Tab-separated table of N, CA and C in Angstrom:
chain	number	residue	atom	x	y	z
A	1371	UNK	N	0.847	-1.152	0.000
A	1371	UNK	CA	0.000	0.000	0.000
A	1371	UNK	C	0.909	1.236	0.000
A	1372	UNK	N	0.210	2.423	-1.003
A	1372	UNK	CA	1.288	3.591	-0.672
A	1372	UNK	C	1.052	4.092	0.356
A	1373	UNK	N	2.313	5.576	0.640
A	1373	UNK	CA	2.108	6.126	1.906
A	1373	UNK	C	0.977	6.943	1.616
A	1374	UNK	N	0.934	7.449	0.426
A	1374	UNK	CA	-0.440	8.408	0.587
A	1374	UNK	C	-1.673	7.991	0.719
A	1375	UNK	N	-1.911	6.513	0.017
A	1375	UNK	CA	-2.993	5.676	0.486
A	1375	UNK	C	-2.971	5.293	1.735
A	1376	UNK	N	-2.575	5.111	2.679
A	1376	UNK	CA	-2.171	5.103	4.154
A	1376	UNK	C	-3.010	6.053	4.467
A	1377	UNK	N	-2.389	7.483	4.183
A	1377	UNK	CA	-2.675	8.722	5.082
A	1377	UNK	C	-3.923	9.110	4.945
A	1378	UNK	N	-4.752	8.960	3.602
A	1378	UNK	CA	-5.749	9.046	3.126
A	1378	UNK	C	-6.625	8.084	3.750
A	1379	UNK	N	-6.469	7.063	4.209
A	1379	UNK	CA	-7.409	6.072	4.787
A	1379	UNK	C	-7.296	6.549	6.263
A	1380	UNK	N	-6.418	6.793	6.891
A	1380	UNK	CA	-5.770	7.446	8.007
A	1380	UNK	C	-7.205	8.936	8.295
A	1381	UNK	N	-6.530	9.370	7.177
A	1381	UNK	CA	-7.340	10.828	7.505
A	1381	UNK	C	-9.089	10.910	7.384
A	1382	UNK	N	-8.960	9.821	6.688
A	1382	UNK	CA	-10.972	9.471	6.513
A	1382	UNK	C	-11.749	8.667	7.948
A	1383	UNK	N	-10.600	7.562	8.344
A	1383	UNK	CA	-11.105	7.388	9.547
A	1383	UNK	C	-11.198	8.447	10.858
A	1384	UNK	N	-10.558	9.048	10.560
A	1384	UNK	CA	-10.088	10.237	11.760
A	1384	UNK	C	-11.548	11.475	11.738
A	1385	UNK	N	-11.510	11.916	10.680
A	1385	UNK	CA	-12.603	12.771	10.160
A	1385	UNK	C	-14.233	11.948	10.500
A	1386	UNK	N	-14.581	10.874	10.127
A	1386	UNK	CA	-15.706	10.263	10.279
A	1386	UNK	C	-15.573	9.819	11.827
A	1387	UNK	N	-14.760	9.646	12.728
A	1387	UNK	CA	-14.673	9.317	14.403
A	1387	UNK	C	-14.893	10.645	14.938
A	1388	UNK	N	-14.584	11.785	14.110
A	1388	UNK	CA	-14.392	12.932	14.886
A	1388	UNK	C	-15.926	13.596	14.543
A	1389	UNK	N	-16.472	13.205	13.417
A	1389	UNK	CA	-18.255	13.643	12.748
A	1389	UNK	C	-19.202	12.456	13.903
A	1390	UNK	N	-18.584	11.079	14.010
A	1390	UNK	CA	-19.606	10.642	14.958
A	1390	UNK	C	-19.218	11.195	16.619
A	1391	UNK	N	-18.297	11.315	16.681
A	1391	UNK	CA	-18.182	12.069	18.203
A	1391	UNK	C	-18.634	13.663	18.686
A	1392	UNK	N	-18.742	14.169	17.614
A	1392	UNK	CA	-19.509	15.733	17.506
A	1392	UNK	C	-21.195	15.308	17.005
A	1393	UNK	N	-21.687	14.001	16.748
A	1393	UNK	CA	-22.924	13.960	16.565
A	1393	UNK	C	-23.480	13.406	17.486
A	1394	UNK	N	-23.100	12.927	18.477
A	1394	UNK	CA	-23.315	12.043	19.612
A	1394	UNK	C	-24.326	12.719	20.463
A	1395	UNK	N	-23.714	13.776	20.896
A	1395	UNK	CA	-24.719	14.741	22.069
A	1395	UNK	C	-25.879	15.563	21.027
A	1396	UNK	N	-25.704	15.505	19.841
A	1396	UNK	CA	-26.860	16.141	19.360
A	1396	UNK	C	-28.089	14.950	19.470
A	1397	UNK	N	-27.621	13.866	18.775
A	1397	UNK	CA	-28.222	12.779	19.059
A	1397	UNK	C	-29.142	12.381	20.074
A	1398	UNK	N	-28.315	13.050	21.303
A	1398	UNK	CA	-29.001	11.897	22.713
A	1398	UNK	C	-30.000	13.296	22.937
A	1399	UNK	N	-29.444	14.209	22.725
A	1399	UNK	CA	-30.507	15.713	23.001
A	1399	UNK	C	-31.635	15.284	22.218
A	1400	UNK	N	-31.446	15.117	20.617
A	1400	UNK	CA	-32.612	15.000	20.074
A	1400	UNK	C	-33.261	13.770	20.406
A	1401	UNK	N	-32.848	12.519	20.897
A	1401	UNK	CA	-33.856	11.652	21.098
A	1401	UNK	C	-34.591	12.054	22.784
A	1402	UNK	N	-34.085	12.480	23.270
A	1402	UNK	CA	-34.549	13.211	24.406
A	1402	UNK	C	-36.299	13.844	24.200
A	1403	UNK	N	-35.323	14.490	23.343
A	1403	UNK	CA	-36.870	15.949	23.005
A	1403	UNK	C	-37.566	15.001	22.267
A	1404	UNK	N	-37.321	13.874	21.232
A	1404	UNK	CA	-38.395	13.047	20.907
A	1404	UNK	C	-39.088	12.298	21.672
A	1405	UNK	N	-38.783	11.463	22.838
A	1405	UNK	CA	-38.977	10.697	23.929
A	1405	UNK	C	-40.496	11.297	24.371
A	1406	UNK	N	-39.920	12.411	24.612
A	1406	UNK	CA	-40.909	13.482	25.309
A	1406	UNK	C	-42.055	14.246	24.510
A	1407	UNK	N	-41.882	14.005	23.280
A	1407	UNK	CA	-42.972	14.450	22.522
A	1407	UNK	C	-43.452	13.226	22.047
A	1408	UNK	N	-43.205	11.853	22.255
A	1408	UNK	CA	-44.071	10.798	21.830
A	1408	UNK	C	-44.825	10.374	22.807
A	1409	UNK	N	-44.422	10.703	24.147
A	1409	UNK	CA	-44.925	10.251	25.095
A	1409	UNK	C	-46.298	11.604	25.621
A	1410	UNK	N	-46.188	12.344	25.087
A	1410	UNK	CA	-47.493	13.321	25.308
A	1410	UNK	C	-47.833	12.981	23.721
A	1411	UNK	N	-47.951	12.588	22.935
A	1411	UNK	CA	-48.382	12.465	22.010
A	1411	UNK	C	-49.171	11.049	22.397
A	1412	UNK	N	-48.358	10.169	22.715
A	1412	UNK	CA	-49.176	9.181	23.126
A	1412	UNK	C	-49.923	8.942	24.146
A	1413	UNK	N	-49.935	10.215	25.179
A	1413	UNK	CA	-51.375	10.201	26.128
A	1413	UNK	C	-52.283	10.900	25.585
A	1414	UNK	N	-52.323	12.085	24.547
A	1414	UNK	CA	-53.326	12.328	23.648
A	1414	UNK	C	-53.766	11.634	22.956
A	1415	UNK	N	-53.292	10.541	22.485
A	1415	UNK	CA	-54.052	9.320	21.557
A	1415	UNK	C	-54.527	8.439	22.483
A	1416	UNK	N	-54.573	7.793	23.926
A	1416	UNK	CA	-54.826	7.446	24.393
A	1416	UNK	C	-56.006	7.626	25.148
A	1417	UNK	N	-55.894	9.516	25.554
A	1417	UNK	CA	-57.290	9.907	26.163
A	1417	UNK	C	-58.590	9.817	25.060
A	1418	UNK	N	-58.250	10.128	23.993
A	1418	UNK	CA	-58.764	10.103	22.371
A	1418	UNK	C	-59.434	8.779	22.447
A	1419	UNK	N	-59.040	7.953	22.336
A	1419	UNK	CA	-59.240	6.342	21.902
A	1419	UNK	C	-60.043	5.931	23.019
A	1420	UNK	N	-59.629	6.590	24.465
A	1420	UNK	CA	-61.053	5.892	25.958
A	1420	UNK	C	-62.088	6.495	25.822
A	1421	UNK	N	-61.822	8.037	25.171
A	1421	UNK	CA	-63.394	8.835	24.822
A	1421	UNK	C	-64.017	7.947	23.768
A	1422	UNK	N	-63.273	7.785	22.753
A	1422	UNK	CA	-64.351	7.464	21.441
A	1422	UNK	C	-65.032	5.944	22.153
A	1423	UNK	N	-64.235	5.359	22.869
A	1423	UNK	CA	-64.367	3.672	23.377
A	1423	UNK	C	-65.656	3.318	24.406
A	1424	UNK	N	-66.393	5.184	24.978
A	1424	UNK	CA	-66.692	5.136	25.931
A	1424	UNK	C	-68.088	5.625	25.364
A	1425	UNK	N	-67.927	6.589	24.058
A	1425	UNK	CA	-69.019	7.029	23.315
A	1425	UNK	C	-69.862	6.050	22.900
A	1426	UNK	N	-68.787	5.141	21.950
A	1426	UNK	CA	-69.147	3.844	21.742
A	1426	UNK	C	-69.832	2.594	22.169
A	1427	UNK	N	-69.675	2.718	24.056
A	1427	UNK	CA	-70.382	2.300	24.410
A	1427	UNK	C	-71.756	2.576	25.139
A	1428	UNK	N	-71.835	3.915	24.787
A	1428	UNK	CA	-72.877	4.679	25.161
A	1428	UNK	C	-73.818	4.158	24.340
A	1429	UNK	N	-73.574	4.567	23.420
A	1429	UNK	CA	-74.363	4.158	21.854
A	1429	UNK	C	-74.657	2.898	21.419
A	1430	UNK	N	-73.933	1.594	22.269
A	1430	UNK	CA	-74.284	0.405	21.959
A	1430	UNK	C	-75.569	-0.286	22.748
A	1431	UNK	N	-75.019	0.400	24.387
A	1431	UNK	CA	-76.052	0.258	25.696
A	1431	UNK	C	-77.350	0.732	24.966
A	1432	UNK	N	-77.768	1.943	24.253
A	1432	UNK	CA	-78.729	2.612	24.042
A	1432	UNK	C	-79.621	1.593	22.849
A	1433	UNK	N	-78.524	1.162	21.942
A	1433	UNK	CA	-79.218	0.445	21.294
A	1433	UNK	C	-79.670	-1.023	21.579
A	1434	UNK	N	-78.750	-1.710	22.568
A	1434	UNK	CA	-79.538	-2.677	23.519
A	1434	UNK	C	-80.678	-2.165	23.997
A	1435	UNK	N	-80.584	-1.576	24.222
A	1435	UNK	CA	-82.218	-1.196	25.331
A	1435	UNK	C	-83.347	-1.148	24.193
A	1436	UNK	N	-83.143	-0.436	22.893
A	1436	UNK	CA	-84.078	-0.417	22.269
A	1436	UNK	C	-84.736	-1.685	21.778
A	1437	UNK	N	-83.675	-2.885	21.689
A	1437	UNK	CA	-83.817	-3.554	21.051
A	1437	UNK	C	-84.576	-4.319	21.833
A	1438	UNK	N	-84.386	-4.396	23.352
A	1438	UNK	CA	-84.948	-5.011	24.330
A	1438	UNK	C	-86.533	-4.644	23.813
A	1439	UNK	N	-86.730	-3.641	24.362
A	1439	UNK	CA	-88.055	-2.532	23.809
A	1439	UNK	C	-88.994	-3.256	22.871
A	1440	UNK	N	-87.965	-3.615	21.897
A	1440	UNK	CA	-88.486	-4.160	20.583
A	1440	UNK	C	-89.457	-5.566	20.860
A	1441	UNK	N	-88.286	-6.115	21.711
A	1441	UNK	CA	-88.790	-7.532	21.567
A	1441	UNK	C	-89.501	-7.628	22.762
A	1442	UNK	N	-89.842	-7.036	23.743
A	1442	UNK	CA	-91.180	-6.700	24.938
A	1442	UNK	C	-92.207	-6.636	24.032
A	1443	UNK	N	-92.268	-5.486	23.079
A	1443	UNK	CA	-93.486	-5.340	22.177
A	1443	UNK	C	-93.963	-6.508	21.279
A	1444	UNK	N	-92.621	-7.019	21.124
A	1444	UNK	CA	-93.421	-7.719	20.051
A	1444	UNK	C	-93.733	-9.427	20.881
A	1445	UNK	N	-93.004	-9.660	22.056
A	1445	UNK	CA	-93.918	-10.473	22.988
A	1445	UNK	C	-95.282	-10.289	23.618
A	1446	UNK	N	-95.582	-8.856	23.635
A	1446	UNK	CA	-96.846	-8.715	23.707
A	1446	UNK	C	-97.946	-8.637	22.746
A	1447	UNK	N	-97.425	-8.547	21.892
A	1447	UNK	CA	-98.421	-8.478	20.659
A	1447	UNK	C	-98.672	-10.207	20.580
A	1448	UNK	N	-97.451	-11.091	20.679
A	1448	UNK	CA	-97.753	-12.157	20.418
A	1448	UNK	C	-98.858	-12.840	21.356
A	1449	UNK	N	-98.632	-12.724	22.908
A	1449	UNK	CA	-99.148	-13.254	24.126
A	1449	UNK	C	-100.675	-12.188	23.536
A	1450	UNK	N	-101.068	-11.037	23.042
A	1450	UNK	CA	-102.484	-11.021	22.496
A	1450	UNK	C	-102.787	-11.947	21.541
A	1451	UNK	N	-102.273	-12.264	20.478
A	1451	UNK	CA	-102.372	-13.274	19.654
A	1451	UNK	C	-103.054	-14.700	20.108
A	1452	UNK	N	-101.767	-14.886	21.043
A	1452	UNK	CA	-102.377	-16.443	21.541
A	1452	UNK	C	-103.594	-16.239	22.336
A	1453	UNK	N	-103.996	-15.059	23.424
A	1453	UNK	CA	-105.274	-15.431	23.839
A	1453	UNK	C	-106.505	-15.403	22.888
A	1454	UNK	N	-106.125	-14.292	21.626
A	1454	UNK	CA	-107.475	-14.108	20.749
A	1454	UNK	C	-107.480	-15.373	20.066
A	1455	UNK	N	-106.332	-16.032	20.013
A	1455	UNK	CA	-106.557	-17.866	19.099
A	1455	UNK	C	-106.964	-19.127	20.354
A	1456	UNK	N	-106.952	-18.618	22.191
A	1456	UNK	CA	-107.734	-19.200	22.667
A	1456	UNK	C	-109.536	-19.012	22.942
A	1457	UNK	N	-109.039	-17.742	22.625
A	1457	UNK	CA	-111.150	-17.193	22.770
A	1457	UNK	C	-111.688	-17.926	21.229
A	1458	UNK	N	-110.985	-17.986	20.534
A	1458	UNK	CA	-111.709	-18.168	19.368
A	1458	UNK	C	-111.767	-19.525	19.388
A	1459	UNK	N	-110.985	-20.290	20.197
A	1459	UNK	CA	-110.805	-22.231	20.019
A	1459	UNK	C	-112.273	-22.173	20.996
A	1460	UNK	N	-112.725	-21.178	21.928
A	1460	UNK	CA	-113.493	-21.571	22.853
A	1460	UNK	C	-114.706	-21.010	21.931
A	1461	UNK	N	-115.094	-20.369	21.609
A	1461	UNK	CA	-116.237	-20.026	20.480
A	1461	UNK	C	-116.638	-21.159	19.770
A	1462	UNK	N	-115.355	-21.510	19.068
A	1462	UNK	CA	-115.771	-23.023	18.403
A	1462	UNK	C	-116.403	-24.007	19.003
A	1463	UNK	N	-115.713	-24.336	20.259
A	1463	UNK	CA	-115.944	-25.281	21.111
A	1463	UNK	C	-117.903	-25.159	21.313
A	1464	UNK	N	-117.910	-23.641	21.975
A	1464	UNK	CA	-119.161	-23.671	22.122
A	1464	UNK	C	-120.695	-23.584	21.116
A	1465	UNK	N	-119.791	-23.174	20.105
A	1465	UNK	CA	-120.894	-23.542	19.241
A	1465	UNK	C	-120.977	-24.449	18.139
A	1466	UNK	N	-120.203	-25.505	18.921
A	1466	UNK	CA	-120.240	-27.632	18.943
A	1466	UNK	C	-119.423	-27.360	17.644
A	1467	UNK	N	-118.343	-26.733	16.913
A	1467	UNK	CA	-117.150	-27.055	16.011
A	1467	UNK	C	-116.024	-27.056	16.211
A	1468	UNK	N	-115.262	-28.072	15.210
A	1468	UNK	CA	-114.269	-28.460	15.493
A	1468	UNK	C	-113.419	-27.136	15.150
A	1469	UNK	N	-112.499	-26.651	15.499
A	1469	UNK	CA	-111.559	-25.491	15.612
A	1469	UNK	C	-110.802	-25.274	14.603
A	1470	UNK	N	-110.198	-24.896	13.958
A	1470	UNK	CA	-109.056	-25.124	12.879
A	1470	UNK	C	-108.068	-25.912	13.570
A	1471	UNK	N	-107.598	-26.628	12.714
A	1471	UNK	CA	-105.959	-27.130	12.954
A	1471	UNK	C	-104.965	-25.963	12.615
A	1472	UNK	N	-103.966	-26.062	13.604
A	1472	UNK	CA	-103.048	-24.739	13.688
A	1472	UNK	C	-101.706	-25.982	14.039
A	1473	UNK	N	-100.438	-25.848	12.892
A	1473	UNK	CA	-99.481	-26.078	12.470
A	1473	UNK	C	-98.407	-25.675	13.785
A	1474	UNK	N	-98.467	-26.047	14.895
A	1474	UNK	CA	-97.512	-25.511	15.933
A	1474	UNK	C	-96.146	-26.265	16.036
C-alpha cells in the first residue's frame, strides 16, 4: 500500500470518528426531546381512543335497550295473539265445532 494511500485512509477514519463524536450529544438531546414528545403524544391518543371507546359504548347500551323494547313489544303483541286464538278455540268449542288445525 502507498504512503499516501495510508494517510488518506488514516485521515478518513479520523474525520468520520471525529463527525460521529460531535454527533453524539446532538443525538441523545434529540432523542430526548423526541422521547418526550411521543410520550405526550401518546397520552393524547390514548385519552382520544377511551373517549371514542366510551361514546361507543354509550351508543351500543342505548341500542340494547331499544332492542330489548323491541322484543317486549313484540312479545306482547304475540301473548295477544295467543289469547285471541284461545277465545276463538273456545267459540268453536261452544258452538259444537271443530276449531281449525293450527301447524304448531
Amino acid at each position: 500500500m502507498s504512503p499516501e494511500l495510508t494517510v488518506a485512509l488514516i485521515t478518513a477514519a479520523s474525520v468520520i470518528g471525529a463527525a460521529v463524536i460531535a454527533a453524539v450529544p446532538a443525538f441523545l438531546s434529540l432523542q430526548r426531546r423526541t422521547a418526550g414528545a411521543v410520550a405526550t403524544e401518546g397520552e393524547t391518543t390514548r385519552d382520544a381512543v377511551a373517549q371514542a371507546v366510551q361514546a361507543l359504548g354509550s351508543q351500543l347500551n342505548a341500542r340494547i335497550d331499544d332492542v330489548r323494547d323491541d322484543v317486549s313489544e313484540v312479545r306482547e303483541d304475540v301473548t295477544r295473539v295467543r289469547e285471541w286464538q284461545a277465545g276463538h278455540d273456545a267459540e268453536h268449542l261452544l258452538i259444537g265445532r271443530t276449531p281449525p288445525q293450527r301447524g304448531d
